[in-house]
XYZ file of C-alpha atoms in Angstrom:
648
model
C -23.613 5.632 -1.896
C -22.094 2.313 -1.910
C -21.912 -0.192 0.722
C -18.071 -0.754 1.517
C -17.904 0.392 4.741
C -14.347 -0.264 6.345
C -14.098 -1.242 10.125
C -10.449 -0.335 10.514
C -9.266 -4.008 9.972
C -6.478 -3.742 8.010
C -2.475 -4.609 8.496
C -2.763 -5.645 11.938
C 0.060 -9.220 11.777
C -0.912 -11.999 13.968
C 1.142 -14.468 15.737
C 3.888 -16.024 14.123
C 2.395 -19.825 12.407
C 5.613 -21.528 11.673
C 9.057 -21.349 11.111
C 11.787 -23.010 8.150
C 15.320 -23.639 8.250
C 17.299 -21.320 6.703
C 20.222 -22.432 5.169
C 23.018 -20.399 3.346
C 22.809 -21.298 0.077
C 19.313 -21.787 -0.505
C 17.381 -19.460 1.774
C 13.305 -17.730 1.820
C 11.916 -16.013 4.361
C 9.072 -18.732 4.944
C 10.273 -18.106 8.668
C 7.783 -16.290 10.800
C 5.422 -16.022 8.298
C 2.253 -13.018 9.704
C -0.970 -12.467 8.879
C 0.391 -9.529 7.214
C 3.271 -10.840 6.042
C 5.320 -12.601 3.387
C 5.811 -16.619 2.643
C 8.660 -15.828 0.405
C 9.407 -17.972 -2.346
C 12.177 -16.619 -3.650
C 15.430 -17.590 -2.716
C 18.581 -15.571 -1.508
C 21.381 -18.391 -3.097
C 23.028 -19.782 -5.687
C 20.721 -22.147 -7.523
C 17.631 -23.319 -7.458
C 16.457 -25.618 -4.269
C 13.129 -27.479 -3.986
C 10.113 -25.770 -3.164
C 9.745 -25.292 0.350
C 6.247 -23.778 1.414
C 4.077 -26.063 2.311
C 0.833 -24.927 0.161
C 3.006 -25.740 -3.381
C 4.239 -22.944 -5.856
C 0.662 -21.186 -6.387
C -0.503 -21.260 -2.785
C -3.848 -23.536 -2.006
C -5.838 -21.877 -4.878
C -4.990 -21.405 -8.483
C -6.888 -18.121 -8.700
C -10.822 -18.280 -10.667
C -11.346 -20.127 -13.745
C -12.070 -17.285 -16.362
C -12.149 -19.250 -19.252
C -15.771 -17.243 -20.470
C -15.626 -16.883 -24.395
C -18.843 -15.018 -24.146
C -16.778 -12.002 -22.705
C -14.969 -11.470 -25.687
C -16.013 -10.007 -28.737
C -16.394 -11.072 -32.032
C -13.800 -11.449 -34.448
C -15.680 -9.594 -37.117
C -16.559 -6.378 -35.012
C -12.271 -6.002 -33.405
C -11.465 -3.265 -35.037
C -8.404 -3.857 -37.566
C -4.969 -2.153 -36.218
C -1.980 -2.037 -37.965
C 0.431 -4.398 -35.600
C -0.771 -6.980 -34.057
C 0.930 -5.679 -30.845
C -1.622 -2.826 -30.738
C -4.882 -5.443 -29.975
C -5.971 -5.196 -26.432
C -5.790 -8.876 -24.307
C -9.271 -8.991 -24.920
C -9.149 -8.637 -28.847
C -6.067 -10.825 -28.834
C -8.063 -13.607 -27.001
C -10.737 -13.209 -29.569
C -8.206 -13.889 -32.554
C -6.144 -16.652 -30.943
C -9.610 -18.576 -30.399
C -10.480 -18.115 -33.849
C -6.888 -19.027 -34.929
C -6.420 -15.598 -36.376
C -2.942 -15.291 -34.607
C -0.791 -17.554 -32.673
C 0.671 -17.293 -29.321
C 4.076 -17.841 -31.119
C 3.520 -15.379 -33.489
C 2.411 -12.758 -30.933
C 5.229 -13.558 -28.521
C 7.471 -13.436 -31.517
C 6.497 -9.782 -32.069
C 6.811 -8.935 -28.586
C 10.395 -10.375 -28.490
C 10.994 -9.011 -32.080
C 10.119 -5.309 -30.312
C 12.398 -5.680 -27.326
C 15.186 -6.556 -29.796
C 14.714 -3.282 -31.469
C 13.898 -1.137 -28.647
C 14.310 -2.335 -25.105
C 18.544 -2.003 -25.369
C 20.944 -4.256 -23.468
C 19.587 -6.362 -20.824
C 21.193 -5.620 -16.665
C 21.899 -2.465 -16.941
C 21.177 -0.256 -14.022
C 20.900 2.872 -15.884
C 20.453 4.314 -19.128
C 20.938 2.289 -22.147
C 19.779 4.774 -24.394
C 16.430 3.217 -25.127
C 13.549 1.585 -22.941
C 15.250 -0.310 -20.748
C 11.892 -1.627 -19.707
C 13.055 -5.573 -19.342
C 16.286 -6.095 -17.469
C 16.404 -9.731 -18.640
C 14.222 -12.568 -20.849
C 13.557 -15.679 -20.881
C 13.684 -15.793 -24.359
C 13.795 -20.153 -24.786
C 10.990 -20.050 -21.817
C 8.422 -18.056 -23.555
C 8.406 -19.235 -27.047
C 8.389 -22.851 -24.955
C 5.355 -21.895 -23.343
C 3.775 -19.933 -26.449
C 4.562 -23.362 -28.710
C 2.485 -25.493 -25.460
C -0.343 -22.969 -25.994
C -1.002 -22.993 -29.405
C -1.263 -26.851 -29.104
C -4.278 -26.549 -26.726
C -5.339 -23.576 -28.526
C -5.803 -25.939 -31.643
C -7.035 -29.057 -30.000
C -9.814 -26.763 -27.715
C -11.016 -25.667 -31.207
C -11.748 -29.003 -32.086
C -13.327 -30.130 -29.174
C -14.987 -27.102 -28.077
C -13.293 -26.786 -24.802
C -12.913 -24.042 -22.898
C -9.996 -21.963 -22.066
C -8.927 -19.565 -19.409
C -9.014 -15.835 -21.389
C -5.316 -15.443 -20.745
C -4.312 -18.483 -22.564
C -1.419 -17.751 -25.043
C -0.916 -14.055 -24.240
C 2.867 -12.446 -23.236
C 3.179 -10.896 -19.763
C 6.140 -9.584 -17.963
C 7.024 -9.474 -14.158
C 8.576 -7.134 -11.913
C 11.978 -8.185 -10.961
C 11.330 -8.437 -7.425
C 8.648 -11.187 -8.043
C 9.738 -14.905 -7.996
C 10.045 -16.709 -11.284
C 11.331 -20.597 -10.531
C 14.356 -21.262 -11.634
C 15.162 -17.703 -12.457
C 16.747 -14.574 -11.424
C 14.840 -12.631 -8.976
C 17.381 -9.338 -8.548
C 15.016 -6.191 -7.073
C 16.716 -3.679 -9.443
C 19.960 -4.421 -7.700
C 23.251 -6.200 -9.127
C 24.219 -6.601 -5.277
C 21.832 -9.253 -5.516
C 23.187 -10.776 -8.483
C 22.906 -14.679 -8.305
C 19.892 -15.208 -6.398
C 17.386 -17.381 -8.462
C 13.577 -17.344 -7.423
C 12.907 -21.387 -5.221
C 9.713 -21.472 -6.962
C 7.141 -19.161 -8.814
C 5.456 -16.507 -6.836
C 1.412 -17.268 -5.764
C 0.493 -14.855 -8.790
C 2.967 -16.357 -10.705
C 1.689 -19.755 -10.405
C -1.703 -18.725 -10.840
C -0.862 -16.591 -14.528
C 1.155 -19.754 -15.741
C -1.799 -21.409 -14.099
C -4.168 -19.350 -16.960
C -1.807 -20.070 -19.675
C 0.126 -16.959 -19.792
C 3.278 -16.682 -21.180
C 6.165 -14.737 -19.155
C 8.670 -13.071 -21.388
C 10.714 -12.478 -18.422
C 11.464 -9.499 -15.394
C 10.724 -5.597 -15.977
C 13.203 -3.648 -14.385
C 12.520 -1.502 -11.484
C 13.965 0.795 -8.960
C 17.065 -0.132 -6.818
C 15.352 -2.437 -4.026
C 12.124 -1.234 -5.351
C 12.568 1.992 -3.391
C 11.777 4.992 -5.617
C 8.714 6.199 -6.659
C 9.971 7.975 -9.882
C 13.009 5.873 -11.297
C 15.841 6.919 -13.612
C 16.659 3.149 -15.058
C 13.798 3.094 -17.757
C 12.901 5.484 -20.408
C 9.217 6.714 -20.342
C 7.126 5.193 -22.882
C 6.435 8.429 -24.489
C 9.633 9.456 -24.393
C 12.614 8.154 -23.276
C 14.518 10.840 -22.121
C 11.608 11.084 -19.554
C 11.705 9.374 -16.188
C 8.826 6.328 -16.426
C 7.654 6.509 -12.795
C 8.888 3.965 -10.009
C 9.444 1.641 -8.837
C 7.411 -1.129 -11.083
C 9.273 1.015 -13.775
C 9.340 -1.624 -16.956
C 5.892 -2.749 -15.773
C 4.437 0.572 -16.430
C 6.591 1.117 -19.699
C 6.316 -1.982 -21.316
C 2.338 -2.336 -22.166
C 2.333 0.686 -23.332
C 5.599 0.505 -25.624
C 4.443 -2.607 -26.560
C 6.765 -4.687 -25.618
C 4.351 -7.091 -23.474
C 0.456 -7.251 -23.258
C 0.289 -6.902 -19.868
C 2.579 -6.718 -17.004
C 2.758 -6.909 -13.129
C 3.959 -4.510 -10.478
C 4.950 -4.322 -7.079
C 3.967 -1.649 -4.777
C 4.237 -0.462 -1.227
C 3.775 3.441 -2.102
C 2.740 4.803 -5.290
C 4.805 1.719 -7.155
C 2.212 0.518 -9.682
C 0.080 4.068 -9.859
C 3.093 6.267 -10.296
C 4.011 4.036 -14.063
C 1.005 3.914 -14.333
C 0.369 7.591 -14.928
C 3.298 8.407 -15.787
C 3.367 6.507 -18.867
C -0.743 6.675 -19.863
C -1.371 2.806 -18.731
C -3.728 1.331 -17.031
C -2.965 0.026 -13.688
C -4.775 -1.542 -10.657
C -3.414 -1.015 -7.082
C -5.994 -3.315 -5.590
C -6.892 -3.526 -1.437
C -4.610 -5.282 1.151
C -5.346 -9.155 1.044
C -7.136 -9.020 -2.223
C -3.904 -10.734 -4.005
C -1.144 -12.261 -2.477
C 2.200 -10.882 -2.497
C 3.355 -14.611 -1.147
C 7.021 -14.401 -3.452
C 8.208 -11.432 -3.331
C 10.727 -9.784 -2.152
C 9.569 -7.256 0.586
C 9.904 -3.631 1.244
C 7.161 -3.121 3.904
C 5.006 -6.289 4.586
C 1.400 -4.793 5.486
C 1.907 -2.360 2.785
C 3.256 -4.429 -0.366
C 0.684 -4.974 -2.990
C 0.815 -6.671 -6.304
C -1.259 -5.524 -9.131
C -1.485 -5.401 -13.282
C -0.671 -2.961 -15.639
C -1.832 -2.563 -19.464
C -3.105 -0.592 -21.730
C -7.144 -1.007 -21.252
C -8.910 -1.036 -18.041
C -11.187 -4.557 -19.252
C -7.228 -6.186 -19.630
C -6.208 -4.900 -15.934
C -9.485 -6.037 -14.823
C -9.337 -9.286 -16.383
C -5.573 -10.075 -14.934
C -6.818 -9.283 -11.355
C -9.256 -11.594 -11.593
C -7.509 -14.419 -12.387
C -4.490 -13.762 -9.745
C -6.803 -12.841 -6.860
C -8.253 -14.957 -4.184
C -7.146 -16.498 -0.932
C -3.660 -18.239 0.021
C -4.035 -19.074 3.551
C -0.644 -20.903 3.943
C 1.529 -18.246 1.899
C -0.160 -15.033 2.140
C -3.222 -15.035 5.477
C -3.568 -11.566 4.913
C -5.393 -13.130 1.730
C -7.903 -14.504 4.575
C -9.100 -10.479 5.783
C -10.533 -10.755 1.886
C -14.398 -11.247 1.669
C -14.437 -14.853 -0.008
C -16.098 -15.044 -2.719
C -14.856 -11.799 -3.320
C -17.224 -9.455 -5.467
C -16.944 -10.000 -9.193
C -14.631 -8.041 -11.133
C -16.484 -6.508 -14.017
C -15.268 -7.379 -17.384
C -17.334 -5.334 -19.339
C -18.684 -1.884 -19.471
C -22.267 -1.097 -18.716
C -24.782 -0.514 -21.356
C -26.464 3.044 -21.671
C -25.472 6.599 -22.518
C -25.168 7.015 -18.694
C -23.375 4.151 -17.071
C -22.131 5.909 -14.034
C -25.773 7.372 -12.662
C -26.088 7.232 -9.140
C -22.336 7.298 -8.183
C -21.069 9.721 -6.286
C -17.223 11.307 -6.968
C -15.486 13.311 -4.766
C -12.489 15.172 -5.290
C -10.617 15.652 -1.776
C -9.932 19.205 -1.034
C -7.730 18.783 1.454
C -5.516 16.112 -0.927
C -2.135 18.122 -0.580
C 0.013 18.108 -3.586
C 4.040 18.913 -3.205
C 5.265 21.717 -5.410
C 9.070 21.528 -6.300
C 9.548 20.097 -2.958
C 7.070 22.009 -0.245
C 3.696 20.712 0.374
C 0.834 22.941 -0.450
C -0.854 23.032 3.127
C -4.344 25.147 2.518
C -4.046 25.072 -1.368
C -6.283 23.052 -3.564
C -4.877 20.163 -5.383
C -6.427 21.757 -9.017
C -4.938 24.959 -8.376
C -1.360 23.332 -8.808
C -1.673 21.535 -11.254
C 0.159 22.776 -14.873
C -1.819 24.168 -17.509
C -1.974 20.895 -19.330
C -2.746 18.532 -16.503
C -5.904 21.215 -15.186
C -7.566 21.674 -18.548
C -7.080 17.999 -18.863
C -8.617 17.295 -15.034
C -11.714 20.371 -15.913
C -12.564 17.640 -19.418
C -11.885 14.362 -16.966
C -14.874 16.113 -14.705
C -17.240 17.336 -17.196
C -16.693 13.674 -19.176
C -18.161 11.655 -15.857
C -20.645 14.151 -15.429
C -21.510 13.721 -19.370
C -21.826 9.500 -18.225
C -23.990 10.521 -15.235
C -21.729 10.717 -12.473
C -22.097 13.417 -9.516
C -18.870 14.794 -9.124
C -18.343 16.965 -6.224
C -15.637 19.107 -4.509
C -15.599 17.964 -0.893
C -12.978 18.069 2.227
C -11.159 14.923 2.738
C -9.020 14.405 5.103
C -6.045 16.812 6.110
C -3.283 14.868 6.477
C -1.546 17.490 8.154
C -4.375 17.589 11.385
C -3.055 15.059 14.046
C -6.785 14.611 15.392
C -7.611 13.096 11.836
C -4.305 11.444 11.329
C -2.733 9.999 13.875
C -0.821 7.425 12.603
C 0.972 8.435 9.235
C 3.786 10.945 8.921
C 2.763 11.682 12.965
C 5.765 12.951 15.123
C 4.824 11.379 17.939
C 7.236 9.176 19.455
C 5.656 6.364 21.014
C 9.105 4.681 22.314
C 12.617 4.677 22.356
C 13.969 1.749 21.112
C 18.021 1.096 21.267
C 18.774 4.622 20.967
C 16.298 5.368 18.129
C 12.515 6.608 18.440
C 9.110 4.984 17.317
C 6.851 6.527 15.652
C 3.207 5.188 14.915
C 3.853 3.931 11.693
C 7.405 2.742 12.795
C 6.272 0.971 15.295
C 3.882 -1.740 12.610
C 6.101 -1.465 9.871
C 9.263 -2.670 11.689
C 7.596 -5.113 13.556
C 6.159 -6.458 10.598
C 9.677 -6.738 8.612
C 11.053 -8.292 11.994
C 8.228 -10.710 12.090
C 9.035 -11.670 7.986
C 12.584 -11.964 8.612
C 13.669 -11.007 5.157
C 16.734 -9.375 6.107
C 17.822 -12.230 7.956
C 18.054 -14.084 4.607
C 19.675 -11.225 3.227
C 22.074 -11.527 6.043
C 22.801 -14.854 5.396
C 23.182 -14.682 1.397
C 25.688 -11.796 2.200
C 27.610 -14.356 4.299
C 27.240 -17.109 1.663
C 30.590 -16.238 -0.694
C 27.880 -15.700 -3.863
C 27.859 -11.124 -3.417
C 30.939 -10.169 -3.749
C 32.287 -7.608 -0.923
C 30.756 -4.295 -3.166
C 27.009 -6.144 -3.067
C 27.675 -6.596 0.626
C 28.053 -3.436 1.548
C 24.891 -2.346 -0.914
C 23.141 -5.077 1.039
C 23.948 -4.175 4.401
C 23.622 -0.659 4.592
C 20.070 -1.153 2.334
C 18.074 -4.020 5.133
C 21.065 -3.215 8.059
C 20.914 -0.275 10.514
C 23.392 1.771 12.194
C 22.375 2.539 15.281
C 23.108 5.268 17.057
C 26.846 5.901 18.462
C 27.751 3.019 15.672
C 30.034 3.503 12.978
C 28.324 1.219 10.310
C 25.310 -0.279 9.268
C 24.558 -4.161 10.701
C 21.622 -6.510 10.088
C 22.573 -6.704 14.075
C 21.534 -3.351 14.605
C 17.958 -3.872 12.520
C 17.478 -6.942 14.413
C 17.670 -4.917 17.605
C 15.858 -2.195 16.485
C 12.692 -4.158 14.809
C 12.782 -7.123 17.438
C 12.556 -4.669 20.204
C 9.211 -2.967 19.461
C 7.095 -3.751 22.399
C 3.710 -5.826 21.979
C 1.945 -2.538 23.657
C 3.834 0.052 21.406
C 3.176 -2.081 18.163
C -0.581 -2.390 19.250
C -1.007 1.365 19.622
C 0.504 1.550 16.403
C -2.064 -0.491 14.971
C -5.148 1.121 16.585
C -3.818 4.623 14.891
C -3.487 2.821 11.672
C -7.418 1.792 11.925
C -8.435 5.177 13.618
C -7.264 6.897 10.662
C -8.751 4.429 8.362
C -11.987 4.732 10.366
C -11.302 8.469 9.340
C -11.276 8.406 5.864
C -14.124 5.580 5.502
C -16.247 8.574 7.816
C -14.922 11.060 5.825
C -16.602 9.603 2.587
C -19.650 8.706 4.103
C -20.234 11.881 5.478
C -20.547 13.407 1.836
C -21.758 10.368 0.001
C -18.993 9.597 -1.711
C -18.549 6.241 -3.454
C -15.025 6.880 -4.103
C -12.217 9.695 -4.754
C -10.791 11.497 -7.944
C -7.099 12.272 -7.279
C -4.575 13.284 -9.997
C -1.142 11.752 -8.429
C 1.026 13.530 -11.042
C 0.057 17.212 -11.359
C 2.648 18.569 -13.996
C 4.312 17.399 -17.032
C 7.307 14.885 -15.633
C 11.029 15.792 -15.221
C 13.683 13.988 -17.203
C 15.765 11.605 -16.183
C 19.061 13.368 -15.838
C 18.633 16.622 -14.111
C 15.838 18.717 -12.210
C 13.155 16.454 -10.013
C 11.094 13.735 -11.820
C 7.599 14.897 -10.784
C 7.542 18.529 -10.261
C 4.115 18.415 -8.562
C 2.497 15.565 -7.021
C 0.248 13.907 -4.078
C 2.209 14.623 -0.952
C 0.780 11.536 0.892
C 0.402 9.001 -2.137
C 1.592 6.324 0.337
C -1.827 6.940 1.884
C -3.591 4.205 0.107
C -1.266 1.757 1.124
C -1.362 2.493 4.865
C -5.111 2.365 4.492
C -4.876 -0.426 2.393
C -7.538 0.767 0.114
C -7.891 0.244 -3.691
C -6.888 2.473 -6.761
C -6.900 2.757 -10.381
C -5.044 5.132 -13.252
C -5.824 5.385 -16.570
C -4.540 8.343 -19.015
C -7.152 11.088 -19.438
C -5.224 12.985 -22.088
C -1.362 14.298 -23.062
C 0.267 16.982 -22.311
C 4.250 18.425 -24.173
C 3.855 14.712 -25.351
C 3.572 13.031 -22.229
C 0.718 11.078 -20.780
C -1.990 12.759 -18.384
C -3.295 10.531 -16.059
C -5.927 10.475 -13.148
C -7.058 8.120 -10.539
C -9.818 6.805 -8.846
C -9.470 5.890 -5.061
C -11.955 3.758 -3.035
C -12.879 1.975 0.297
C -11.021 -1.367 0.776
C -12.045 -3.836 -1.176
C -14.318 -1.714 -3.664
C -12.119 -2.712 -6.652
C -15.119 -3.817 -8.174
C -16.551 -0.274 -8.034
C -13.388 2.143 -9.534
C -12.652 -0.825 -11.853
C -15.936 -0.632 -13.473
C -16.123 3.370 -13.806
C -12.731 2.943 -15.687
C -13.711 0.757 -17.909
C -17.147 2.890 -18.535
C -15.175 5.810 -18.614
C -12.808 4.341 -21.622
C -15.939 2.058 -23.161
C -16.882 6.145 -24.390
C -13.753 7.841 -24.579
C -10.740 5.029 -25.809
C -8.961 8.002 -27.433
C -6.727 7.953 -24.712
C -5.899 4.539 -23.913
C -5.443 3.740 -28.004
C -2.808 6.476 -27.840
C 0.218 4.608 -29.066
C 3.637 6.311 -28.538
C 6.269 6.368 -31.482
C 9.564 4.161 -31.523
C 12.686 5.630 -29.951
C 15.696 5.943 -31.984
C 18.799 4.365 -30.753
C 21.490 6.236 -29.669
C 24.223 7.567 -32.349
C 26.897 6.096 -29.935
C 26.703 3.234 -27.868
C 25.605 4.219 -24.276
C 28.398 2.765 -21.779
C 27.360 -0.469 -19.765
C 25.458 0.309 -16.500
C 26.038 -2.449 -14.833
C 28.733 -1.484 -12.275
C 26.933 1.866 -11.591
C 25.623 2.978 -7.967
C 22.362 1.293 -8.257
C 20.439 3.715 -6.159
C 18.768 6.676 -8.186
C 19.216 9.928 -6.048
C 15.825 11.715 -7.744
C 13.563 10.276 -4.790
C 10.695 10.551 -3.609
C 10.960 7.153 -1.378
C 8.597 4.072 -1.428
C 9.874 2.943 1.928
C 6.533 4.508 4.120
C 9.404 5.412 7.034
C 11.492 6.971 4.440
C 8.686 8.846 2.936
C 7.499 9.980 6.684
C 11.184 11.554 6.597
C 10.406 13.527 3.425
C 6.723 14.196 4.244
C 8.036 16.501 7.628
C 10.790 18.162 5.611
C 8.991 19.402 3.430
C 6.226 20.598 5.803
C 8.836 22.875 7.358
């Protein structure tokens, strides 16, 4: 078995280190920043203000210098595909060293693609083809693609080496901080709020050379887990899985190489499967989220998404590592942290020695109840199960011991005592606290981001509309109130007692020390889940995932590691599985995925055909509600909500 044992020592905040003035029309929530919090860089205002953490625009490390050509492969043995948006990063590296292709020229084809098939940019809805960028920097990136191809050339000359990344298109959630740029969270209500300064990860891509094309769309406020504003790569009519919903699309669509999503529940695995890419949810404090604009600090993540597990891999690495002034949950981290593998392993049996369990006791929700006493396998659909039965007997086929074992039941309060519980620990103006209530407010409190909402709604830039979307998304009404206030959340979060937020915490690590038992006591290295266990809904109509991991916000509250990659299709939709580890074993479930498509790339290849525009223009989205109705939530409180419903 392998040695990442977990303590319980994840999410707790610490003490508040500092505090900046917030003014009204340039505004981050720097203030308060916790040890599992946010150093926001992105600003709530009207244009674009100096940078004001104190640690500079990528935090107090640039992320690792992977600039190793002897990773790559030779030019002679890439195998010859018909676009040059098909190569993997790793090829494409390969041929930009060698001059084969230039940065321009591949950023060309990427913008040449969104032209074609993305549709119009902002709108919050259906515009009849991808949708998977809601705007791009179009000037920016052929900038930045023109700047690499000039070191490209003069590093052949000299022999120089070069971060892998160098030269090669990315795109960023929208609720991820690009200086000098929009930063919207798949709202309109936040129209006019431009990012201070680039995000840590930010920094540390531009840092690598990478080229940003601009910001994926995703769910309203990043709070759905299945979306409705994209079109599935596969097929557009399809919902693409939320909320980093152009992150998952786009690789795989090819309209970027790579891109980066956001998640606090399910938001980089569920596009991930949902449209056959390959995405990496890594641990709590192994990136950090210093930039973004927060859902649930303790539980947001960052994380890539392409089409090859060696590309995802390669992308963490270079955006990982500690930033103690903007991110100290970076600090909980080991440092160094254990190498991400680049490579697979040589041998007709790469995977000998590791143990896979698949968690019997890993609920799934069936059109809307949760299958208490069921077996995940025996709900899945007839193409997702045959696909799961070849997934299985392909690791065993690499060496792997893949075993059926219990889990943990989600359900049982004596192993979970902390998420989805209905245990009130307090009563709090009016309202009760619940374990996970009573960290997850007190971390959003302690990050103050809807303060700075608060005060961009009072600036004059949102007009009355966008306040109201605003309010009633970060306010609360409380009870016996007639509205929603940022007074009433302020009351609410602020008023969680030290003693009710600490017994919080020590039911978040009880149940962590749960699961880390639960895995020892079988030998398990790490989990096989399948968070999507029937073909997907559409996007108009009927519920976007008809069957799927009741508790996929798990992960997150354990902040443990996980990985998706497509395992086959199914009505002409992608088939996806995960794997699902011990914090901080990305190095582990990162390497079986890349052994696992090393000897079966069929599925990861795929490519998906073009969509055909619309007959009929498609009318503009942008004044539509921008919530989509089609849940489930990525808010963990939300999600508790839905979790207990459907248990009744």
């Amino acid at each position: 078995m392998g040695q990442h044992e977990d303590t319980g020592e994840a999410g707790q905040t610490g003490e508040r280190t500092g505090g900046v003035t917030l003014s009204r029309r340039s505004l981050i929530s720097g203030a308060g920043t916790a040890a599992a919090g946010t150093a926001l860089a992105v600003t709530l205002g009207g244009g674009v203000a100096k940078a004001s953490a104190p640690g500079g625009t990528n935090g107090s490390d640039k992320g690792r210098d992977l600039s190793d050509a002897a990773s790559l492969p030779s030019v002679r043995d890439i195998p010859r595909r018909s676009r040059v948006v098909d190569y993997e990063i790793f090829e494409l590296a390969a041929l930009l060293r060698a001059g084969k292709v230039s940065s321009v020229e591949l950023t060309e084809a990427y913008l040449e693609r969104i032209d074609k098939f993305n549709g119009p940019f902002e709108t919050y809805g259906n515009n009849g083809l991808y949708n998977a960028f809601v705007r791009v920097d179009r000037a920016g990136a052929l900038a930045a693609a023109r700047a690499a191809d000039k070191r490209l050339a003069a590093c052949r000359r000299s022999g120089d080496p070069l971060p892998l990344l160098w030269g090669i298109p990315m795109g960023i959630k929208d609720s991820i901080g690009i200086k000098g740029l929009p930063a919207q969270n798949g709202s309109p209500a936040f129209a006019g709020n431009l990012a201070l300064q680039d995000a840590t990860v930010v920094g540390r891509l531009r840092a690598a050379g990478v080229v940003l094309l601009g910001s994926t769309i995703c769910s309203a406020f990043s709070g759905s887990i299945t979306g409705t504003f994209a079109g599935n790569a596969w097929n557009t009519a399809y919902v693409p899985g939320g909320s980093s919903q152009g992150s998952g699309v786009a690789p795989v669509a090819r309209l970027a190489a790579a891109c980066i999503g956001e998640e606090t529940g399910g938001s980089i695995i569920m596009p991930s499967a949902a449209n056959g890419a390959s995405g990496i949810k890594p641990s709590l404090g192994t990136v950090s989220i210093a930039g973004v604009m927060p859902l649930s600090p303790g539980y947001d993540l960052l994380g890539p998404i392409s089409r090859s597990a060696r590309d995802s891999a390669l992308i963490l690495a270079t955006i990982l590592g500690p930033d103690p002034v903007n991110d100290p949950q970076t600090l909980s981290a080991p440092d160094p942290f254990p190498k991400i593998p680049l490579s697979p392993r040589r041998g007709r049996r790469p995977l000998q020695g590791m143990t896979i369990g698949i968690p019997q006791t890993d609920w799934m929700n069936v059109g809307g109840s949760i299958k208490v006493g069921v077996s995940p396998q025996s709900t899945y659909g007839a193409g997702h199960l045959a696909a799961f039965n070849r997934l299985t007997s392909q690791l065993q086929s690499l060496g792997a011991r893949v075993i059926l074992f219990p889990g943990l039941d989600m359900t049982d309060p004596s192993q979970n005592p902390y998420f989805a519980s209905s245990e009130v620990l307090a009563t709090v103006d009016g309202s009760p606290v619940s374990p996970s209530a009573a960290v997850v407010n007190s971390n959003r409190y302690e990050v103050r981001f809807a303060a700075a909402v608060a005060d961009f709604c009072a600036s004059g830039i949102p007009s009355a509309a966008a306040v109201a979307t605003l309010t009633g998304q970060y306010g609360r009404r409380a009870p016996g109130e007639p509205a929603a206030s940022f007074a009433g959340a302020d009351r609410f979060n602020g008023g969680i007692s030290g003693a009710v937020r600490y017994e919080g915490e020590q039911r978040r690590r009880r149940l962590i020390g749960n699961y880390t038992r639960a895995l020892r006591d079988h030998g398990v290295d790490f989990m096989l889940v399948m968070s999507i266990g029937d073909v997907i809904g559409q996007r108009s109509g009927g519920p976007g995932f008809p069957v799927y991991r009741a508790y996929y916000q798990v992960p997150n509250a354990l902040g443990w590691p996980m990985v998706s990659f497509p395992i086959g299709y199914a009505q002409g939709l992608a088939v996806s599985a995960q794997f699902w580890g011990p914090r901080f074993a990305e190095a582990d479930i990162t390497q079986a995925m890349i052994d696992y498509q090393a000897n079966f790339p069929e599925y990861h290849n795929a490519a998906p055909p073009d969509p055909t525009p619309p007959a009929t223009a498609l009318p503009n989205a942008r004044a539509l509600p921008s919530f989509e109705d089609n849940g489930p939530s990525n808010d963990p409180l939300i999600g508790e909500d839905e979790v207990r419903a459907a248990l009744r």
